[in-house]
Short mmCIF file of C-alpha atoms in Angstrom, two decimals:
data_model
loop_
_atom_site.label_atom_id
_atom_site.label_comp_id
_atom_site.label_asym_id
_atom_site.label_seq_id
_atom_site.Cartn_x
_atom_site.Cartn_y
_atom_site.Cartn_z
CA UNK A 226 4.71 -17.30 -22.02
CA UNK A 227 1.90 -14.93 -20.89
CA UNK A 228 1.67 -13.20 -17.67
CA UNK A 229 -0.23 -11.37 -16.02
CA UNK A 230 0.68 -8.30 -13.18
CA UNK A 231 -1.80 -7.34 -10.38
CA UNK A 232 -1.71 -4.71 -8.10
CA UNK A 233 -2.78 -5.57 -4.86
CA UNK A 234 -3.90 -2.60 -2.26
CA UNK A 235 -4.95 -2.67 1.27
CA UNK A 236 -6.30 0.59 3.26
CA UNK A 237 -3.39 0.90 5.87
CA UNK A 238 -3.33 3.83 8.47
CA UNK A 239 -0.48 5.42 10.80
CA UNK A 240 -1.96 6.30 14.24
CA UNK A 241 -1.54 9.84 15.73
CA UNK A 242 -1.91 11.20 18.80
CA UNK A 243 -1.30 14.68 20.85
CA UNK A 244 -0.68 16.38 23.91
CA UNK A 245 -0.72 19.70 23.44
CA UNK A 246 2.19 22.19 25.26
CA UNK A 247 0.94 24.55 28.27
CA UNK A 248 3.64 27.60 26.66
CA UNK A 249 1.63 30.16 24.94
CA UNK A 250 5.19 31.10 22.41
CA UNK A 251 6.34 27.40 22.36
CA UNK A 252 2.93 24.74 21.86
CA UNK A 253 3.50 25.46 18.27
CA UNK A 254 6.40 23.78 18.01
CA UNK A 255 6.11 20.12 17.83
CA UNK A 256 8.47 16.91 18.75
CA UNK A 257 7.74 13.51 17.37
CA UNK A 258 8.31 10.72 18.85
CA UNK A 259 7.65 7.68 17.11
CA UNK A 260 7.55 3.97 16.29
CA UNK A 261 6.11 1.36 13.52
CA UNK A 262 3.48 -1.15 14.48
CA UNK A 263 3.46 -3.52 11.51
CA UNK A 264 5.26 -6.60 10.63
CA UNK A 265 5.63 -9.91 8.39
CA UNK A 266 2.04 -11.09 9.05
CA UNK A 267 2.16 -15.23 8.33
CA UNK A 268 5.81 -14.47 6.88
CA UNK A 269 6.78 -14.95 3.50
CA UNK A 270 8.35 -12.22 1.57
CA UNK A 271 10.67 -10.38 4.54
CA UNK A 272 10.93 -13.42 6.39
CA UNK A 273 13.71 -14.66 6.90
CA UNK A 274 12.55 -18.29 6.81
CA UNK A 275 10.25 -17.33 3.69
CA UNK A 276 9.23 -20.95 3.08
CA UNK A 277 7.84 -21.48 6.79
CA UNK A 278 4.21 -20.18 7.36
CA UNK A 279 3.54 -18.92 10.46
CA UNK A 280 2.37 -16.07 12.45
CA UNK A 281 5.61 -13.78 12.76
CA UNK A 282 4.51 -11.41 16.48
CA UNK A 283 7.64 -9.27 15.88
CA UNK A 284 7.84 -8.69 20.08
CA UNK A 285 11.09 -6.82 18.94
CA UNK A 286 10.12 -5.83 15.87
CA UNK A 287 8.29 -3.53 16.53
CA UNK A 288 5.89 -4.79 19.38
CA UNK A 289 8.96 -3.14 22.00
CA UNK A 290 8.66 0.40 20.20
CA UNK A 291 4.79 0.00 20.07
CA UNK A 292 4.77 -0.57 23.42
CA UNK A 293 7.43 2.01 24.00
CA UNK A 294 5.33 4.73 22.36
CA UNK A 295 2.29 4.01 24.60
CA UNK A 296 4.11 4.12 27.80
CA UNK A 297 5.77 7.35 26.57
CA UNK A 298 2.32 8.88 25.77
CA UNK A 299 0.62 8.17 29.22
CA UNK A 300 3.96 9.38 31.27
CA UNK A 301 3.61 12.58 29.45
CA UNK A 302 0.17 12.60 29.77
CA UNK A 303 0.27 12.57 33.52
CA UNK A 304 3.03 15.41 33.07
CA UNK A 305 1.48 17.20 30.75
CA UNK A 306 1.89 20.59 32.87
CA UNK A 307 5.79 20.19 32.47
CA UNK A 308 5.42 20.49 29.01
CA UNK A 309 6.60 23.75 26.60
CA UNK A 310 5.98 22.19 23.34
CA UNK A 311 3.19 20.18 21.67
CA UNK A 312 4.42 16.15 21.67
CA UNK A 313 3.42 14.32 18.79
CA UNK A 314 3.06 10.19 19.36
CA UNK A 315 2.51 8.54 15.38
CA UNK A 316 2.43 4.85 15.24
CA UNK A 317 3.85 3.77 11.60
CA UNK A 318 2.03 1.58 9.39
CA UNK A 319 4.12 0.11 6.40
CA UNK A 320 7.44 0.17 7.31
CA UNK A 321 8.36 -3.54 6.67
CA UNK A 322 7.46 -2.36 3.18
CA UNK A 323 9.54 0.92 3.00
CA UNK A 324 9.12 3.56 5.54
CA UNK A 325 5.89 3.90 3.53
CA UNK A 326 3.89 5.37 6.37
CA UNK A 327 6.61 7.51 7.76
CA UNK A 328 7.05 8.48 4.02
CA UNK A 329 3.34 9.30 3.69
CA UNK A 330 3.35 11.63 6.92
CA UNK A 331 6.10 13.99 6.01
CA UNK A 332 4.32 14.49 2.85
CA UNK A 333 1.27 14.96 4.17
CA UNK A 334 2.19 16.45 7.70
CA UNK A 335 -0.63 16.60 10.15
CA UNK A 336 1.90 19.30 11.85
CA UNK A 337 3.94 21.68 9.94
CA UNK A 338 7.04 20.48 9.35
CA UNK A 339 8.68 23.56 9.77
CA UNK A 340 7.61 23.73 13.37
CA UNK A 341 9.05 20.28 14.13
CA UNK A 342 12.03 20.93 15.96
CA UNK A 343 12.91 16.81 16.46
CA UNK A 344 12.11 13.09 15.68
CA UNK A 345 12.99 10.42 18.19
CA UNK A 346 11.97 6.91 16.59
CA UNK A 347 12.01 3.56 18.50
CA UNK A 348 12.58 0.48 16.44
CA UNK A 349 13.86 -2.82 18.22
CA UNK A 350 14.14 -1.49 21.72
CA UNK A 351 13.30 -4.98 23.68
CA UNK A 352 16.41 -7.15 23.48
CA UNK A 353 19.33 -5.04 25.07
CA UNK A 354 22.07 -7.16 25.94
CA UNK A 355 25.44 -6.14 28.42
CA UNK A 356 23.46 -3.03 29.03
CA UNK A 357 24.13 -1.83 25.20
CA UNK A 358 22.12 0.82 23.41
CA UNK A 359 22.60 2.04 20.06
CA UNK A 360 21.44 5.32 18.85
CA UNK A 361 21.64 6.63 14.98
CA UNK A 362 21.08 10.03 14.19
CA UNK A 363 23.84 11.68 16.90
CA UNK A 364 25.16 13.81 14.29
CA UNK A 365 22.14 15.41 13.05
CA UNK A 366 21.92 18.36 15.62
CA UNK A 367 24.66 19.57 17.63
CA UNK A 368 22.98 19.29 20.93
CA UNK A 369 22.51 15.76 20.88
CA UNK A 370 26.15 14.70 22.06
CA UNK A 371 26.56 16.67 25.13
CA UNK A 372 22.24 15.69 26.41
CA UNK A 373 23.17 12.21 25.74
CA UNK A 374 26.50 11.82 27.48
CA UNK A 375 24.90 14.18 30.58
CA UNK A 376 22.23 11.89 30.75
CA UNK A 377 24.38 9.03 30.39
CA UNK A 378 26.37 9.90 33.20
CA UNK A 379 23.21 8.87 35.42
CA UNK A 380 21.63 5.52 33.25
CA UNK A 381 25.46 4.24 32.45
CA UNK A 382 24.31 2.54 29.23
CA UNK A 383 27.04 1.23 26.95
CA UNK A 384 26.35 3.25 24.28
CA UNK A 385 27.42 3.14 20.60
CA UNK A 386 26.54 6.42 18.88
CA UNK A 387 26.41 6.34 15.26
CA UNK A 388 26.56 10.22 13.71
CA UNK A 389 23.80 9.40 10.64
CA UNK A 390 20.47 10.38 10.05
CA UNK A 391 19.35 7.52 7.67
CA UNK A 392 19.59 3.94 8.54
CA UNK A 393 16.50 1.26 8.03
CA UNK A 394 13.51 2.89 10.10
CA UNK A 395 11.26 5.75 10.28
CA UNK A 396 13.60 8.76 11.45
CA UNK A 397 15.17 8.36 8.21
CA UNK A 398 12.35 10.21 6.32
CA UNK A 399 12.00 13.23 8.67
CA UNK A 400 15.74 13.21 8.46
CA UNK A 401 15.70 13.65 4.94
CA UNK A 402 13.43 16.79 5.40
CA UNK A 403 16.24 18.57 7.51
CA UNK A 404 14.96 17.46 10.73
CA UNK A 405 16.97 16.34 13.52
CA UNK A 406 16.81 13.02 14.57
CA UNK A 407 17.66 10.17 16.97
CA UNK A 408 16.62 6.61 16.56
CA UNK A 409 17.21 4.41 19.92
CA UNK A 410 17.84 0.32 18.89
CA UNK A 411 19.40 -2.62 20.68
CA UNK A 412 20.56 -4.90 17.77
CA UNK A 413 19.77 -7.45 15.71
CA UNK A 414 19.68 -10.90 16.76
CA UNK A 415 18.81 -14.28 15.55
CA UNK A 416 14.96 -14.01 15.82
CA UNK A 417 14.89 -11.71 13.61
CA UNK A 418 11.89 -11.56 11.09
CA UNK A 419 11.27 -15.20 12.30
CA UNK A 420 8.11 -16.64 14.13
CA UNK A 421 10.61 -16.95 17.37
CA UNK A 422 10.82 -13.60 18.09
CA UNK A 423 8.28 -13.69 20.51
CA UNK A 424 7.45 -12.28 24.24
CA UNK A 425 9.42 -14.26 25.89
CA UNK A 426 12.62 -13.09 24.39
CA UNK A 427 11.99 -9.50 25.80
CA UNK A 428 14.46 -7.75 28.34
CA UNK A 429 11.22 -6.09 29.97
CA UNK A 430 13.95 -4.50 32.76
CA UNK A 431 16.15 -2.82 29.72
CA UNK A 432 13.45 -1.91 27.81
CA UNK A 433 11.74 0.36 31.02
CA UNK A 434 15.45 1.56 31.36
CA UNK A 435 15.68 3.07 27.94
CA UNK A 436 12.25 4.40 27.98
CA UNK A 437 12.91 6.38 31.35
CA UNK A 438 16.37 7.51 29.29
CA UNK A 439 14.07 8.80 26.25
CA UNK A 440 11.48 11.04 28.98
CA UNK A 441 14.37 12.60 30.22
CA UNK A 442 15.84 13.35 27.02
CA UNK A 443 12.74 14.31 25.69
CA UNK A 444 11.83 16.56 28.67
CA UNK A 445 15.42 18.42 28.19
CA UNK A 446 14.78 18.94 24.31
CA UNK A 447 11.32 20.58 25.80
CA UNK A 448 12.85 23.10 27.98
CA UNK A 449 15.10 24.29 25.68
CA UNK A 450 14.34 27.86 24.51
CA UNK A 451 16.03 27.69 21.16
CA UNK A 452 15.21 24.86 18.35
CA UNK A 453 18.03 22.35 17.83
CA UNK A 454 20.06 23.53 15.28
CA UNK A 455 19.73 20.77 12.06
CA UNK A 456 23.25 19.07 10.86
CA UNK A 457 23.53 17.10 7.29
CA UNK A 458 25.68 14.12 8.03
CA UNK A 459 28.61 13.28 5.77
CA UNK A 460 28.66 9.64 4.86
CA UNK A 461 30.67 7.76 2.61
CA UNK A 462 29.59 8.60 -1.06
CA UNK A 463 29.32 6.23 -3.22
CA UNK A 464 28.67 6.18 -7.50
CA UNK A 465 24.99 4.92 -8.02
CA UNK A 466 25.31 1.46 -8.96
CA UNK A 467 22.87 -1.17 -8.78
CA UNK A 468 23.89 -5.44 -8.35
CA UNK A 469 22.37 -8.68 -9.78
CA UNK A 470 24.03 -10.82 -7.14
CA UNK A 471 22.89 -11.86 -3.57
CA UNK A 472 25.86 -13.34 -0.84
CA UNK A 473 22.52 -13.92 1.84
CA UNK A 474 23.67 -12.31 4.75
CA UNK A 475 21.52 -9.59 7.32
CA UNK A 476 24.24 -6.92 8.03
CA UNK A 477 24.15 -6.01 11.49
CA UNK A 478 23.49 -2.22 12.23
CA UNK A 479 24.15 -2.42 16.03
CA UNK A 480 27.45 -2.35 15.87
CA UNK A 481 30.62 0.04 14.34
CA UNK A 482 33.11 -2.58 13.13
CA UNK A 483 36.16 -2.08 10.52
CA UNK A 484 34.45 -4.62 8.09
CA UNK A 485 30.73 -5.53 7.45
CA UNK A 486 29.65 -7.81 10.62
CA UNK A 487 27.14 -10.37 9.51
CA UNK A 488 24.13 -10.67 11.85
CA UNK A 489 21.84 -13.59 10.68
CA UNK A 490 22.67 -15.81 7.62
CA UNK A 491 19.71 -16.84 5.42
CA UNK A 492 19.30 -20.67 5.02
CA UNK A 493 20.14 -22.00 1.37
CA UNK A 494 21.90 -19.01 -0.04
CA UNK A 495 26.06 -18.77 -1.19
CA UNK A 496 27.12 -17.71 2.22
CA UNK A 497 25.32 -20.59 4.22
CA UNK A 498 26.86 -23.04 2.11
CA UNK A 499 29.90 -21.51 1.86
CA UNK A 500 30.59 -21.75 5.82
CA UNK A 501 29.57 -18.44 6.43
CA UNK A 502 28.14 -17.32 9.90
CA UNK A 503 26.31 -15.10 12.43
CA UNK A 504 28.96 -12.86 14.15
CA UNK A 505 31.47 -13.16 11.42
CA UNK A 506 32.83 -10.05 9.99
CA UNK A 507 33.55 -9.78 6.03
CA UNK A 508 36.31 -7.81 5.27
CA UNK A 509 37.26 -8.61 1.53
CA UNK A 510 34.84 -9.56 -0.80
CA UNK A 511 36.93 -10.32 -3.96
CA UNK A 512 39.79 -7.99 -4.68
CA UNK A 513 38.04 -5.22 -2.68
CA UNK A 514 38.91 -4.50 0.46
CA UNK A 515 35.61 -3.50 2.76
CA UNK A 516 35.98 -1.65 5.48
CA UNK A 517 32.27 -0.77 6.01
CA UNK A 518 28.88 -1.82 4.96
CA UNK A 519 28.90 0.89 2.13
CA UNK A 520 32.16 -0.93 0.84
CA UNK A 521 30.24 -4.13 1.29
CA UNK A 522 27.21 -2.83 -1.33
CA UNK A 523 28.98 -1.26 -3.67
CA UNK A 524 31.33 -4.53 -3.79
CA UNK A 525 28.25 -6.98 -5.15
CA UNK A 526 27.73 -4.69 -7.63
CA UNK A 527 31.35 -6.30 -9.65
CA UNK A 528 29.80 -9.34 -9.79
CA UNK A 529 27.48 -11.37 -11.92
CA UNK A 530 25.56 -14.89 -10.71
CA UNK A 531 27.75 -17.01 -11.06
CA UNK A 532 30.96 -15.98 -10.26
CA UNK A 533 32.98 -17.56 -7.87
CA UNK A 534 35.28 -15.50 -5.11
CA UNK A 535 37.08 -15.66 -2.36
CA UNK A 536 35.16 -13.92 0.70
CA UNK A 537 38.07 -13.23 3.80
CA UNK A 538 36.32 -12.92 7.56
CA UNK A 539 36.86 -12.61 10.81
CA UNK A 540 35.55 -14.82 13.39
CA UNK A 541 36.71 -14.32 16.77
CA UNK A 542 39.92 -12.77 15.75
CA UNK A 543 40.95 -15.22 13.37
CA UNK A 544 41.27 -14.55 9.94
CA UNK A 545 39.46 -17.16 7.67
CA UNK A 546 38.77 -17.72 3.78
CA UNK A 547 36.09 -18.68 2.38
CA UNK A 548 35.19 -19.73 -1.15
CA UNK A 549 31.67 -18.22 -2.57
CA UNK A 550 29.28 -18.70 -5.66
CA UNK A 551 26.86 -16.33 -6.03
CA UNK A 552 23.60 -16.55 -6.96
CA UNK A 553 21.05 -14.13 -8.49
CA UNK A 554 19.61 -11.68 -6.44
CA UNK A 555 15.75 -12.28 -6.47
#
């Protein structure tokens, strides 16, 4: 058999924008706030109906954080006077495909790095349900906690605060250049990466609500004299390890569970057939008890296609057993 590999490129470009601070010791410090603006395109690879093609609008993801950014940058644009530092507004390109455009910038910084005191990212901001916000990144600076919970005390969100810096968006790369972060998201749900999530899905009430949370915060960050100090966040460490095998099931991010809560099953794989389903939380895989979704990855890695297991869940309480063959991870 012959075959034959070809590198496709396409010219992609983040999107930056500026409004410079009005304090003469401070404008050269800089605060980023940010949010990608691609997605899936007609589908296929990503997609997580990869055999359907059709256009995939991504309202949540990310048309909410693109939107977000925008209304963000004219607010501050019409308070521009208020403003210490120098706010930075980058729409991401290529972040479906791997924080690739976030990646590029903070190697190629249009603003020094150095001088960046702060990264607030906005990915998924447009579905907020029970008036519940998530926020990564808590951990990363110790200011964050008590501005949050002040603010808080006013906007009354239900808030689940998750200490780490990385997670799957943007912040993730400025985080890993010692930069404090906070990334704002209101969960997964079962558009996701599929043609239905669309317009009509979007909470336009909770998503306004957030965004007036995010001036304020952003506004408090500016007034402060001193540059939030930057935290490295201990997670669970794990050995490197990589895994041939695939279960099919999106973990969902939103939420802090003891287990590995499953938000969106993907049609035709082992855990579809097996019974498997959205809202269900795995807590043994095999012999290995998993208590997180670091448990949950470095469990697949024992396991070849192939092998049969038993997978243990919870679904509304109730403890249930499934029986699971899994299949090569493609």
């Amino acid at each position: 058999m012959q075959t034959d590999v070809r590198y496709i490129k396409s010219k992609v470009a983040n999107v930056i924008g500026y409004i410079e601070g009005s304090n003469h010791e401070l404008k050269n410090e800089y605060i980023i706030i940010g949010a990608h603006y691609d997605h899936l395109g007609w589908g296929g690879q990503g997609s997580l109906i990869p055999d359907t093609v059709a256009i995939h609008n991504g309202a949540d993801d990310n048309g909410s954080g693109t939107v977000g950014l925008l209304e963000l940058a004219e607010y501050f644009s019409h308070n521009r006077k208020k403003l210490n530092r120098t706010l930075v507004f980058i729409a991401f390109t290529a972040e479906e495909e791997g924080t690739i455009g976030s990646g590029y910038y903070v190697k190629n910084p249009v603003f020094p790095l150095e001088n960046t005191i702060a990264m607030i990212n906005m990915d998924m901001i447009g579905r907020m349900k029970e008036n519940k916000l998530t926020i990564y990144g808590v951990g990363t600076s110790p200011i964050w906690n008590e501005i949050i919970e002040r603010l808080n005390s006013e906007f009354k969100f239900e808030l689940n605060l998750v200490k780490d810096g990385y997670g799957p968006s943007d912040h993730a790369q400025f985080y890993s250049k010692n930069i404090p972060v906070l990334h704002f998201f209101t969960g997964i749900h079962g558009d996701y990466h599929k043609p239905s999530d669309d317009y009509d899905k979007i909470n336009y009430q909770g998503q306004k609500k957030i965004l007036d949370f995010i001036a304020s915060l952003t506004l408090e960050l500016d007034k402060s004299k001193e540059k939030p100090q930057f935290v490295k966040v201990e997670t669970p460490q794990r050995s490197a390890r990589g895994f041939r095998v695939t279960l099919g099931v999106v973990p969902d991010y939103s939420e802090e569970v003891q287990g590995m809560k499953v938000s969106d099953v993907r049609p035709g794989t082992p855990a579809e057939k097996a019974g498997i389903k959205p809202g269900d939380v795995i807590i043994k895989l095999g012999e290995r008890e998993i208590k997180n979704i670091y448990d949950y990855t470095y469990a697949l890695g024992d396991f070849n296609p192939g092998d049969e297991v038993e997978v243990i869940i919870l679904r509304n309480g109730e403890k249930l057993s499934f029986k699971v063959k899994f299949e090569e991870r493609k």
